[in-house]
Short mmCIF file of C-alpha atoms and ligand atoms in Angstrom, two decimals:
data_model
loop_
_atom_site.label_atom_id
_atom_site.label_comp_id
_atom_site.label_asym_id
_atom_site.label_seq_id
_atom_site.Cartn_x
_atom_site.Cartn_y
_atom_site.Cartn_z
CA MET A 1 -117.56 -11.81 23.49
CA ASN A 2 -114.91 -13.79 21.77
CA PHE A 3 -111.25 -14.13 22.88
CA GLU A 4 -110.26 -16.01 19.72
CA PRO A 5 -108.08 -14.08 17.31
CA SER A 6 -109.30 -14.14 13.69
CA ASP A 7 -107.21 -15.93 11.05
CA ILE A 8 -105.69 -12.68 9.85
CA GLN A 9 -104.82 -11.59 13.45
CA ARG A 10 -103.18 -14.93 14.12
CA GLU A 11 -101.27 -14.63 10.84
CA ILE A 12 -99.94 -11.15 11.61
CA GLN A 13 -98.89 -12.40 15.03
CA ARG A 14 -97.05 -15.29 13.46
CA VAL A 15 -95.30 -13.19 10.82
CA CYS A 16 -94.21 -10.53 13.40
CA ARG A 17 -93.07 -13.22 15.90
CA GLU A 18 -90.89 -14.93 13.29
CA PHE A 19 -89.55 -11.63 12.01
CA ALA A 20 -88.67 -10.51 15.57
CA ALA A 21 -86.98 -13.85 16.40
CA ARG A 22 -84.94 -13.76 13.15
CA GLU A 23 -84.06 -10.02 12.75
CA LEU A 24 -84.63 -8.20 16.08
CA THR A 25 -83.86 -10.29 19.14
CA PRO A 26 -80.37 -11.35 17.87
CA ASN A 27 -79.41 -7.67 17.27
CA ALA A 28 -81.22 -5.65 19.95
CA ARG A 29 -78.43 -5.77 22.54
CA LYS A 30 -75.85 -4.60 20.03
CA TRP A 31 -78.09 -1.77 18.72
CA ASP A 32 -78.75 -0.67 22.31
CA GLU A 33 -75.06 -0.69 23.21
CA HIS A 34 -73.97 1.28 20.18
CA HIS A 35 -77.10 3.51 20.10
CA GLN A 36 -77.46 2.26 16.56
CA TRP A 37 -80.65 3.11 14.55
CA PRO A 38 -81.98 -0.22 13.15
CA THR A 39 -81.90 0.87 9.52
CA GLU A 40 -82.24 -2.50 7.91
CA ALA A 41 -84.92 -3.70 10.35
CA VAL A 42 -87.05 -0.64 9.67
CA LYS A 43 -86.68 -1.25 5.89
CA LYS A 44 -87.91 -4.78 6.45
CA LEU A 45 -90.81 -3.61 8.58
CA ALA A 46 -91.83 -1.53 5.56
CA GLU A 47 -91.57 -4.57 3.28
CA LEU A 48 -93.96 -6.39 5.67
CA SER A 49 -96.37 -3.37 5.48
CA LEU A 50 -95.87 -2.77 9.23
CA MET A 51 -95.23 1.00 8.93
CA GLY A 52 -98.88 1.66 8.10
CA VAL A 53 -100.73 -1.32 9.57
CA ALA A 54 -104.15 0.28 9.94
CA VAL A 55 -103.89 2.55 6.87
CA PRO A 56 -106.04 1.54 3.95
CA GLU A 57 -104.26 -0.18 1.08
CA GLU A 58 -105.23 2.64 -1.27
CA TYR A 59 -102.95 4.94 0.78
CA GLY A 60 -100.04 2.48 0.93
CA GLY A 61 -100.90 0.66 4.18
CA ALA A 62 -101.72 -2.89 5.09
CA GLY A 63 -105.48 -2.18 5.42
CA LEU A 64 -105.71 -4.09 8.73
CA ASP A 65 -107.39 -3.16 11.99
CA ASN A 66 -106.05 -1.75 15.22
CA VAL A 67 -106.23 -5.13 16.97
CA CYS A 68 -103.73 -6.40 14.36
CA TYR A 69 -101.67 -3.28 14.92
CA ALA A 70 -101.55 -3.88 18.70
CA MET A 71 -100.58 -7.50 18.19
CA ALA A 72 -97.89 -6.58 15.74
CA MET A 73 -96.56 -3.92 18.16
CA GLU A 74 -96.32 -6.45 20.98
CA GLU A 75 -94.38 -8.92 18.87
CA ILE A 76 -92.00 -6.36 17.32
CA SER A 77 -91.35 -4.81 20.78
CA ARG A 78 -90.75 -8.20 22.24
CA GLY A 79 -87.79 -8.41 19.85
CA CYS A 80 -86.61 -4.84 20.15
CA ALA A 81 -88.39 -2.07 22.05
CA SER A 82 -86.51 0.63 20.10
CA THR A 83 -87.77 -0.78 16.80
CA GLY A 84 -91.22 -0.96 18.35
CA VAL A 85 -91.36 2.74 19.19
CA ILE A 86 -90.07 3.75 15.71
CA MET A 87 -92.94 1.69 14.27
CA SER A 88 -95.46 3.07 16.78
CA VAL A 89 -94.63 6.75 16.14
CA ASN A 90 -94.92 6.32 12.34
CA ASN A 91 -98.20 4.31 12.57
CA SER A 92 -100.11 5.97 15.46
CA LEU A 93 -98.73 9.43 15.82
CA TYR A 94 -97.98 10.26 12.24
CA CYS A 95 -100.07 8.18 9.78
CA ASP A 96 -103.18 7.96 11.93
CA PRO A 97 -103.91 11.74 12.20
CA VAL A 98 -103.14 12.29 8.47
CA LYS A 99 -105.51 9.39 7.66
CA ARG A 100 -108.30 10.86 9.89
CA TYR A 101 -107.92 14.58 9.27
CA GLY A 102 -105.98 14.93 5.97
CA THR A 103 -107.51 16.14 2.67
CA GLU A 104 -107.12 13.84 -0.36
CA GLU A 105 -104.23 16.03 -1.61
CA GLN A 106 -102.50 15.86 1.78
CA LYS A 107 -102.89 12.08 1.92
CA LYS A 108 -101.20 11.68 -1.41
CA GLU A 109 -98.15 13.59 -0.36
CA PHE A 110 -98.04 12.99 3.43
CA LEU A 111 -99.66 9.58 3.95
CA THR A 112 -98.95 7.12 1.09
CA PRO A 113 -95.09 7.25 1.10
CA PHE A 114 -95.09 7.11 4.95
CA ALA A 115 -97.49 4.23 5.25
CA ARG A 116 -95.38 2.34 2.66
CA GLY A 117 -92.31 3.04 4.84
CA GLU A 118 -90.49 4.92 2.04
CA LYS A 119 -90.51 7.96 4.35
CA LEU A 120 -90.62 8.35 8.07
CA GLY A 121 -92.92 10.53 10.13
CA CYS A 122 -92.79 12.10 13.63
CA PHE A 123 -95.15 14.03 15.94
CA GLY A 124 -94.20 17.46 17.16
CA LEU A 125 -96.22 18.31 20.27
CA THR A 126 -93.79 18.40 23.24
CA GLU A 127 -91.92 21.65 23.94
CA PRO A 128 -89.47 22.62 26.68
CA GLU A 129 -92.42 24.24 28.56
CA ALA A 130 -95.27 22.08 27.21
CA GLY A 131 -94.84 18.50 28.23
CA SER A 132 -97.70 17.22 30.36
CA ASP A 133 -99.45 20.57 29.87
CA ALA A 134 -99.76 20.07 26.17
CA ALA A 135 -102.00 23.10 25.70
CA ALA A 136 -99.24 25.51 26.78
CA GLN A 137 -97.77 25.61 23.26
CA LYS A 138 -95.24 28.41 22.63
CA THR A 139 -94.45 27.64 18.98
CA THR A 140 -96.37 30.15 16.91
CA ALA A 141 -97.75 30.11 13.37
CA VAL A 142 -98.68 33.50 11.96
CA ARG A 143 -100.59 33.75 8.72
CA LYS A 144 -99.08 35.83 5.91
CA GLY A 145 -100.95 35.57 2.61
CA ASP A 146 -101.06 31.89 1.59
CA GLU A 147 -98.45 30.85 4.12
CA TYR A 148 -97.91 30.56 7.84
CA ILE A 149 -94.58 31.69 9.39
CA ILE A 150 -93.59 29.31 12.17
CA ASN A 151 -91.23 30.09 14.96
CA GLY A 152 -90.45 28.05 18.10
CA SER A 153 -89.02 24.71 19.22
CA LYS A 154 -89.98 21.11 20.08
CA ASN A 155 -88.10 18.60 22.16
CA TRP A 156 -88.00 14.82 22.82
CA ILE A 157 -89.27 14.18 19.25
CA THR A 158 -89.04 10.44 18.69
CA ASN A 159 -87.98 9.67 15.05
CA GLY A 160 -87.06 13.40 14.80
CA PRO A 161 -83.45 12.82 13.67
CA LYS A 162 -84.60 10.67 10.62
CA ALA A 163 -88.07 12.03 9.93
CA ASP A 164 -89.07 13.27 6.50
CA ALA A 165 -92.13 15.09 7.82
CA ILE A 166 -93.68 16.19 11.11
CA VAL A 167 -97.22 16.64 12.29
CA LEU A 168 -96.45 19.93 14.00
CA PHE A 169 -98.62 21.65 16.64
CA THR A 170 -98.46 25.40 16.88
CA MET A 171 -100.30 28.29 18.49
CA THR A 172 -102.27 30.32 15.92
CA ASN A 173 -104.32 32.28 18.45
CA LYS A 174 -102.79 32.70 21.90
CA GLU A 175 -105.95 34.26 23.38
CA ALA A 176 -108.00 31.16 22.58
CA GLY A 177 -106.02 28.73 24.79
CA ASN A 178 -106.28 25.12 23.67
CA ARG A 179 -108.73 26.20 20.94
CA GLY A 180 -105.96 28.43 19.45
CA ILE A 181 -103.78 25.44 18.55
CA SER A 182 -103.44 24.33 14.93
CA ALA A 183 -101.63 21.38 13.34
CA PHE A 184 -99.51 21.45 10.17
CA LEU A 185 -97.85 18.90 7.92
CA VAL A 186 -94.26 20.03 7.51
CA PRO A 187 -91.60 18.43 5.41
CA THR A 188 -88.33 18.46 7.27
CA ASN A 189 -86.46 19.90 4.28
CA THR A 190 -88.33 23.13 4.68
CA PRO A 191 -85.95 26.14 5.02
CA GLY A 192 -85.84 27.31 8.62
CA PHE A 193 -86.19 23.71 10.04
CA VAL A 194 -83.19 22.83 12.19
CA ARG A 195 -82.63 19.66 14.22
CA ALA A 196 -80.24 19.18 17.14
CA GLU A 197 -78.12 16.10 17.80
CA PRO A 198 -79.97 13.01 19.02
CA ASP A 199 -80.78 12.96 22.70
CA LYS A 200 -78.76 10.87 25.15
CA LYS A 201 -81.19 8.55 26.90
CA MET A 202 -81.31 5.80 29.52
CA GLY A 203 -83.15 3.31 27.35
CA ILE A 204 -84.74 2.63 23.93
CA SER A 205 -81.28 3.68 22.76
CA ALA A 206 -81.63 2.55 19.20
CA ALA A 207 -84.68 4.80 18.65
CA HIS A 208 -83.45 8.32 18.29
CA SER A 209 -85.16 11.48 19.44
CA CYS A 210 -84.09 15.14 19.25
CA SER A 211 -84.97 18.79 19.74
CA MET A 212 -85.96 20.80 16.67
CA PHE A 213 -86.13 24.47 15.98
CA PHE A 214 -88.25 26.53 13.56
CA GLU A 215 -86.84 29.81 12.50
CA ASP A 216 -89.18 31.88 10.25
CA MET A 217 -90.14 28.63 8.65
CA ARG A 218 -92.73 29.21 5.84
CA VAL A 219 -95.36 26.52 5.47
CA PRO A 220 -98.16 26.78 2.86
CA ALA A 221 -101.61 27.31 4.39
CA ARG A 222 -102.86 24.25 2.53
CA ASN A 223 -100.59 22.17 4.81
CA MET A 224 -102.83 22.82 7.84
CA LEU A 225 -104.07 19.48 9.20
CA GLY A 226 -107.75 19.79 10.19
CA LYS A 227 -109.33 23.15 10.80
CA GLU A 228 -107.61 26.19 12.36
CA GLY A 229 -108.00 25.92 16.15
CA ASP A 230 -108.66 22.17 16.09
CA GLY A 231 -105.02 21.18 16.67
CA PHE A 232 -105.48 20.30 20.36
CA LYS A 233 -108.28 17.88 19.51
CA VAL A 234 -106.11 16.42 16.65
CA ALA A 235 -103.32 15.89 19.23
CA MET A 236 -105.49 14.40 21.95
CA SER A 237 -107.42 12.01 19.72
CA THR A 238 -104.16 10.98 18.14
CA LEU A 239 -102.71 10.21 21.56
CA ASP A 240 -105.82 8.02 22.29
CA GLY A 241 -104.53 5.76 19.57
CA GLY A 242 -100.80 6.29 20.31
CA ARG A 243 -101.31 5.12 23.85
CA ILE A 244 -102.54 1.78 22.53
CA GLY A 245 -99.32 1.38 20.65
CA ILE A 246 -97.13 2.29 23.68
CA ALA A 247 -99.20 -0.05 25.91
CA ALA A 248 -98.54 -2.83 23.37
CA GLN A 249 -94.85 -1.93 23.30
CA ALA A 250 -94.80 -2.26 27.12
CA LEU A 251 -96.49 -5.60 26.80
CA GLY A 252 -93.80 -6.78 24.38
CA ILE A 253 -91.01 -5.67 26.70
CA ALA A 254 -92.67 -7.43 29.65
CA ARG A 255 -93.06 -10.61 27.65
CA ALA A 256 -89.40 -10.60 26.62
CA ALA A 257 -88.36 -10.17 30.23
CA PHE A 258 -90.77 -12.82 31.44
CA GLU A 259 -89.72 -15.41 28.82
CA GLU A 260 -86.09 -14.90 29.71
CA ALA A 261 -86.84 -15.26 33.38
CA VAL A 262 -88.70 -18.52 32.72
CA ARG A 263 -85.87 -19.90 30.65
CA TYR A 264 -83.11 -18.85 33.17
CA SER A 265 -85.13 -20.31 36.07
CA GLY A 266 -84.87 -23.74 34.44
CA GLU A 267 -81.11 -23.43 33.84
CA ARG A 268 -79.92 -21.91 37.12
CA LYS A 269 -79.57 -24.17 40.07
CA SER A 270 -79.44 -23.36 43.74
CA PHE A 271 -79.73 -25.54 46.85
CA GLY A 272 -79.47 -28.61 44.63
CA LYS A 273 -82.38 -27.88 42.21
CA ALA A 274 -83.39 -25.57 39.36
CA ILE A 275 -84.46 -22.22 40.89
CA ARG A 276 -87.93 -22.65 39.28
CA GLU A 277 -88.49 -25.49 41.76
CA HIS A 278 -88.41 -22.94 44.59
CA GLN A 279 -91.76 -21.48 45.48
CA ALA A 280 -90.33 -17.97 45.72
CA ILE A 281 -89.57 -18.14 41.96
CA GLN A 282 -92.81 -19.93 41.09
CA PHE A 283 -94.81 -17.13 42.69
CA MET A 284 -92.91 -14.46 40.80
CA ILE A 285 -93.58 -16.34 37.49
CA ALA A 286 -97.29 -16.64 38.37
CA ASP A 287 -97.56 -12.90 39.15
CA MET A 288 -95.70 -11.92 35.99
CA ALA A 289 -97.90 -14.11 33.70
CA THR A 290 -101.10 -12.89 35.30
CA GLU A 291 -100.09 -9.22 34.97
CA ILE A 292 -99.08 -9.67 31.33
CA ASP A 293 -102.43 -11.26 30.48
CA ALA A 294 -104.36 -8.58 32.30
CA ALA A 295 -102.49 -5.85 30.39
CA ARG A 296 -103.06 -7.58 27.08
CA LEU A 297 -106.82 -7.69 27.71
CA LEU A 298 -106.82 -3.93 28.38
CA VAL A 299 -104.74 -3.31 25.23
CA LEU A 300 -106.98 -5.33 23.01
CA ARG A 301 -110.15 -3.82 24.43
CA ALA A 302 -108.86 -0.34 23.66
CA ALA A 303 -107.82 -1.37 20.14
CA LEU A 304 -111.20 -3.02 19.51
CA LEU A 305 -112.98 0.15 20.57
CA LYS A 306 -110.84 2.21 18.22
CA ASP A 307 -111.78 -0.22 15.45
CA GLN A 308 -115.46 0.20 16.30
CA GLY A 309 -115.11 4.00 15.99
CA VAL A 310 -116.06 4.39 19.70
CA ARG A 311 -114.39 7.10 21.89
CA HIS A 312 -111.71 5.16 23.72
CA SER A 313 -109.72 7.84 25.69
CA THR A 314 -110.38 6.21 29.04
CA GLU A 315 -109.72 2.66 27.83
CA SER A 316 -106.45 3.70 26.09
CA ALA A 317 -105.28 5.56 29.17
CA MET A 318 -106.11 2.52 31.33
CA ALA A 319 -104.20 0.21 28.98
CA LYS A 320 -101.17 2.54 28.84
CA LEU A 321 -101.18 3.14 32.63
CA TYR A 322 -101.46 -0.50 33.54
CA ALA A 323 -99.25 -2.03 30.81
CA SER A 324 -96.36 0.50 31.33
CA GLU A 325 -96.28 0.10 35.14
CA MET A 326 -96.74 -3.67 34.74
CA ALA A 327 -93.75 -3.78 32.32
CA SER A 328 -91.50 -2.13 34.91
CA ARG A 329 -92.67 -4.50 37.66
CA VAL A 330 -92.28 -7.55 35.42
CA ALA A 331 -88.85 -6.49 34.10
CA ASN A 332 -87.66 -5.85 37.66
CA LYS A 333 -88.94 -9.25 38.82
CA ALA A 334 -87.28 -10.89 35.81
CA LEU A 335 -83.99 -9.20 36.78
CA GLN A 336 -84.43 -10.49 40.33
CA VAL A 337 -84.91 -14.05 39.04
CA HIS A 338 -81.60 -13.65 37.24
CA GLY A 339 -79.85 -12.58 40.45
CA GLY A 340 -76.37 -11.09 39.86
CA MET A 341 -76.50 -12.07 36.17
CA GLY A 342 -79.59 -9.85 35.75
CA TYR A 343 -77.40 -6.81 36.58
CA SER A 344 -74.91 -7.79 33.92
CA LYS A 345 -74.69 -6.26 30.42
CA GLU A 346 -74.15 -9.82 29.25
CA MET A 347 -77.86 -10.49 29.63
CA ASP A 348 -80.85 -8.70 27.95
CA VAL A 349 -82.89 -8.29 31.15
CA GLU A 350 -81.19 -5.12 32.30
CA ARG A 351 -82.11 -3.57 28.92
CA HIS A 352 -85.74 -4.52 29.44
CA VAL A 353 -85.75 -2.69 32.78
CA ARG A 354 -84.37 0.49 31.08
CA ASP A 355 -86.71 0.19 28.05
CA ALA A 356 -89.79 -0.43 30.20
CA ARG A 357 -89.21 2.72 32.23
CA ILE A 358 -89.93 5.13 29.36
CA THR A 359 -93.32 3.62 28.72
CA GLU A 360 -94.42 5.20 32.02
CA ILE A 361 -93.38 8.58 30.74
CA TYR A 362 -93.87 9.19 26.98
CA GLU A 363 -97.22 9.70 25.33
CA GLY A 364 -98.42 10.95 28.72
CA THR A 365 -96.95 10.08 32.08
CA SER A 366 -98.77 7.65 34.44
CA GLU A 367 -100.01 10.71 36.29
CA ILE A 368 -101.56 12.13 33.08
CA GLN A 369 -103.22 8.72 32.38
CA ARG A 370 -104.78 8.91 35.88
CA ILE A 371 -106.00 12.41 35.18
CA VAL A 372 -107.61 11.35 31.87
CA ILE A 373 -109.22 8.24 33.45
CA SER A 374 -110.59 10.06 36.49
CA ALA A 375 -111.72 13.13 34.58
CA ASN A 376 -113.71 10.95 32.11
CA LEU A 377 -115.18 8.75 34.84
CA LEU A 378 -116.22 11.59 37.09
CA LYS A 379 -117.63 13.51 34.13
CA ASP A 380 -119.77 10.49 33.13
N1 CAA B 1 -110.18 13.60 21.96
C1 CAA B 1 -110.84 14.67 21.48
N2 CAA B 1 -110.90 15.81 22.16
C2 CAA B 1 -110.28 15.93 23.39
C3 CAA B 1 -109.65 14.76 23.96
C4 CAA B 1 -109.60 13.58 23.14
N3 CAA B 1 -109.03 12.47 23.64
N4 CAA B 1 -109.14 15.11 25.12
C5 CAA B 1 -109.50 16.38 25.35
N5 CAA B 1 -110.22 16.85 24.27
C6 CAA B 1 -110.80 18.18 24.15
C7 CAA B 1 -111.80 18.41 25.30
O1 CAA B 1 -113.12 17.93 24.95
C8 CAA B 1 -111.81 19.94 25.35
O2 CAA B 1 -112.58 20.46 24.34
P1 CAA B 1 -113.46 21.82 24.57
O3 CAA B 1 -112.48 22.90 24.83
O4 CAA B 1 -114.21 21.96 23.25
O5 CAA B 1 -114.34 21.50 25.74
C9 CAA B 1 -110.35 20.25 25.07
O6 CAA B 1 -109.82 19.15 24.28
C10 CAA B 1 -109.53 20.51 26.26
O7 CAA B 1 -109.54 19.34 27.10
P2 CAA B 1 -109.03 19.35 28.62
O8 CAA B 1 -109.70 20.54 29.34
O9 CAA B 1 -109.16 17.99 29.13
O10 CAA B 1 -107.47 19.81 28.38
P3 CAA B 1 -106.28 20.04 29.42
O11 CAA B 1 -105.55 21.21 29.00
O12 CAA B 1 -106.81 19.97 30.78
O13 CAA B 1 -105.31 18.80 29.10
C11 CAA B 1 -104.35 16.62 29.35
C12 CAA B 1 -105.63 17.53 29.24
C13 CAA B 1 -104.97 15.27 29.43
C14 CAA B 1 -103.59 16.89 30.64
C15 CAA B 1 -103.50 16.75 28.13
O14 CAA B 1 -102.75 17.98 28.11
C16 CAA B 1 -102.50 15.63 27.92
O15 CAA B 1 -102.85 14.53 27.44
N6 CAA B 1 -101.24 15.85 28.27
C17 CAA B 1 -100.11 14.87 28.04
C18 CAA B 1 -99.49 15.15 26.76
C19 CAA B 1 -98.87 13.94 26.15
O16 CAA B 1 -99.31 12.80 26.23
N7 CAA B 1 -97.73 14.17 25.46
C20 CAA B 1 -97.04 13.15 24.81
C21 CAA B 1 -96.20 13.74 23.73
S1 CAA B 1 -95.94 12.64 22.35
C22 CAA B 1 -94.81 11.54 22.74
O17 CAA B 1 -94.48 11.34 23.90
C23 CAA B 1 -94.26 10.78 21.61
C24 CAA B 1 -93.06 9.95 21.90
O18 CAA B 1 -92.03 10.41 22.35
C25 CAA B 1 -93.09 8.54 21.57
#
């Protein structure tokens, strides 16, 4: 066992940390306030090869491992959680399944330009009546000759308003339950594809999501990702990786909140001394730092298992469950350290509280993570 990052891991951490300090942290409050998509920052992420971190170089990616990806996600999200989730969806939920299940022909069209960051991907699983119960898909795909005709809708699709393609999950055989779900690669300029206005959300306001509708949308049969009926497994195994990305995002949010609390506790005085000289604040700082480190160990373990090609559903769920709930606890404590100023829009800490909250919900709620963990443990 070795807790030392490799040279390349250290380097990616440094590059991302400097990029976040220069391009993200100074702008994140403004982007949040104006619900402004960070166009330039996403372009620069692409220049740094961060839109396809664990995609091989031959397909336009950085050719790094998932530990590097998790470290990059933490640093980017520390600067701006919205930018973090845009990056995470393109990396984990879009590029990763195309890399693992795509044919060579599909990879050329649907992986390379996305891993390079020339195009943006999204993941269409959630529906109005299929959130936690992901197998309850109502969107249908019916084969007609060399095409499938797709009808239905998806909602809460992060990156949806800007995406050039979607990994879309549909029901191809209702009688077969979760074994009747199939995945497709669908360019968003396909006739019959309609997107709604961006959703109005509590946090991660600069990362846009939307509902989308498919009206007799014709998709070539060759665009099926994986085999017919394998869509649920494509979705679940993709989420095993996605949850590492969201756990690392939560970690970045927690670190931002923690570091601001530490700084503020040295500046703010009460009862004649800096508040960090009061034990009440020292204990909060100790708890925050301990929880952040514990979450990071869980995140890196899950990423390492993914790199080793080992099934990591339980470890990813543990990392996501702990890191997301930790981020909310830490952000709230950081707000408490700031006192009245923490409640002000003039400080960043209130944004961290709002941004942290979603990490307990998307890519599987905390309750779903507990179901995954206990089901796997009890089965074993
Ligand atoms: N990898 C591979 N296969 C898997 C798997 C995995 N991780 N998990 C389950 N499977 C397989 C099972 O082995 C089983 O296969 P067989 O039928 O061959 O035995 C099959 O899938 C069904 O498994 P379950 O019986 O466990 O399925 P279930 O219907 O009980 O559902 C669930 C399980 C864990 C509740 C699942 O529905 C789930 O994860 N729900 C949450 C969905 C979610 O996370 N949505 C997030 C949307 S994306 C998002 O949020 C993006 C964003 O905005 C940023």
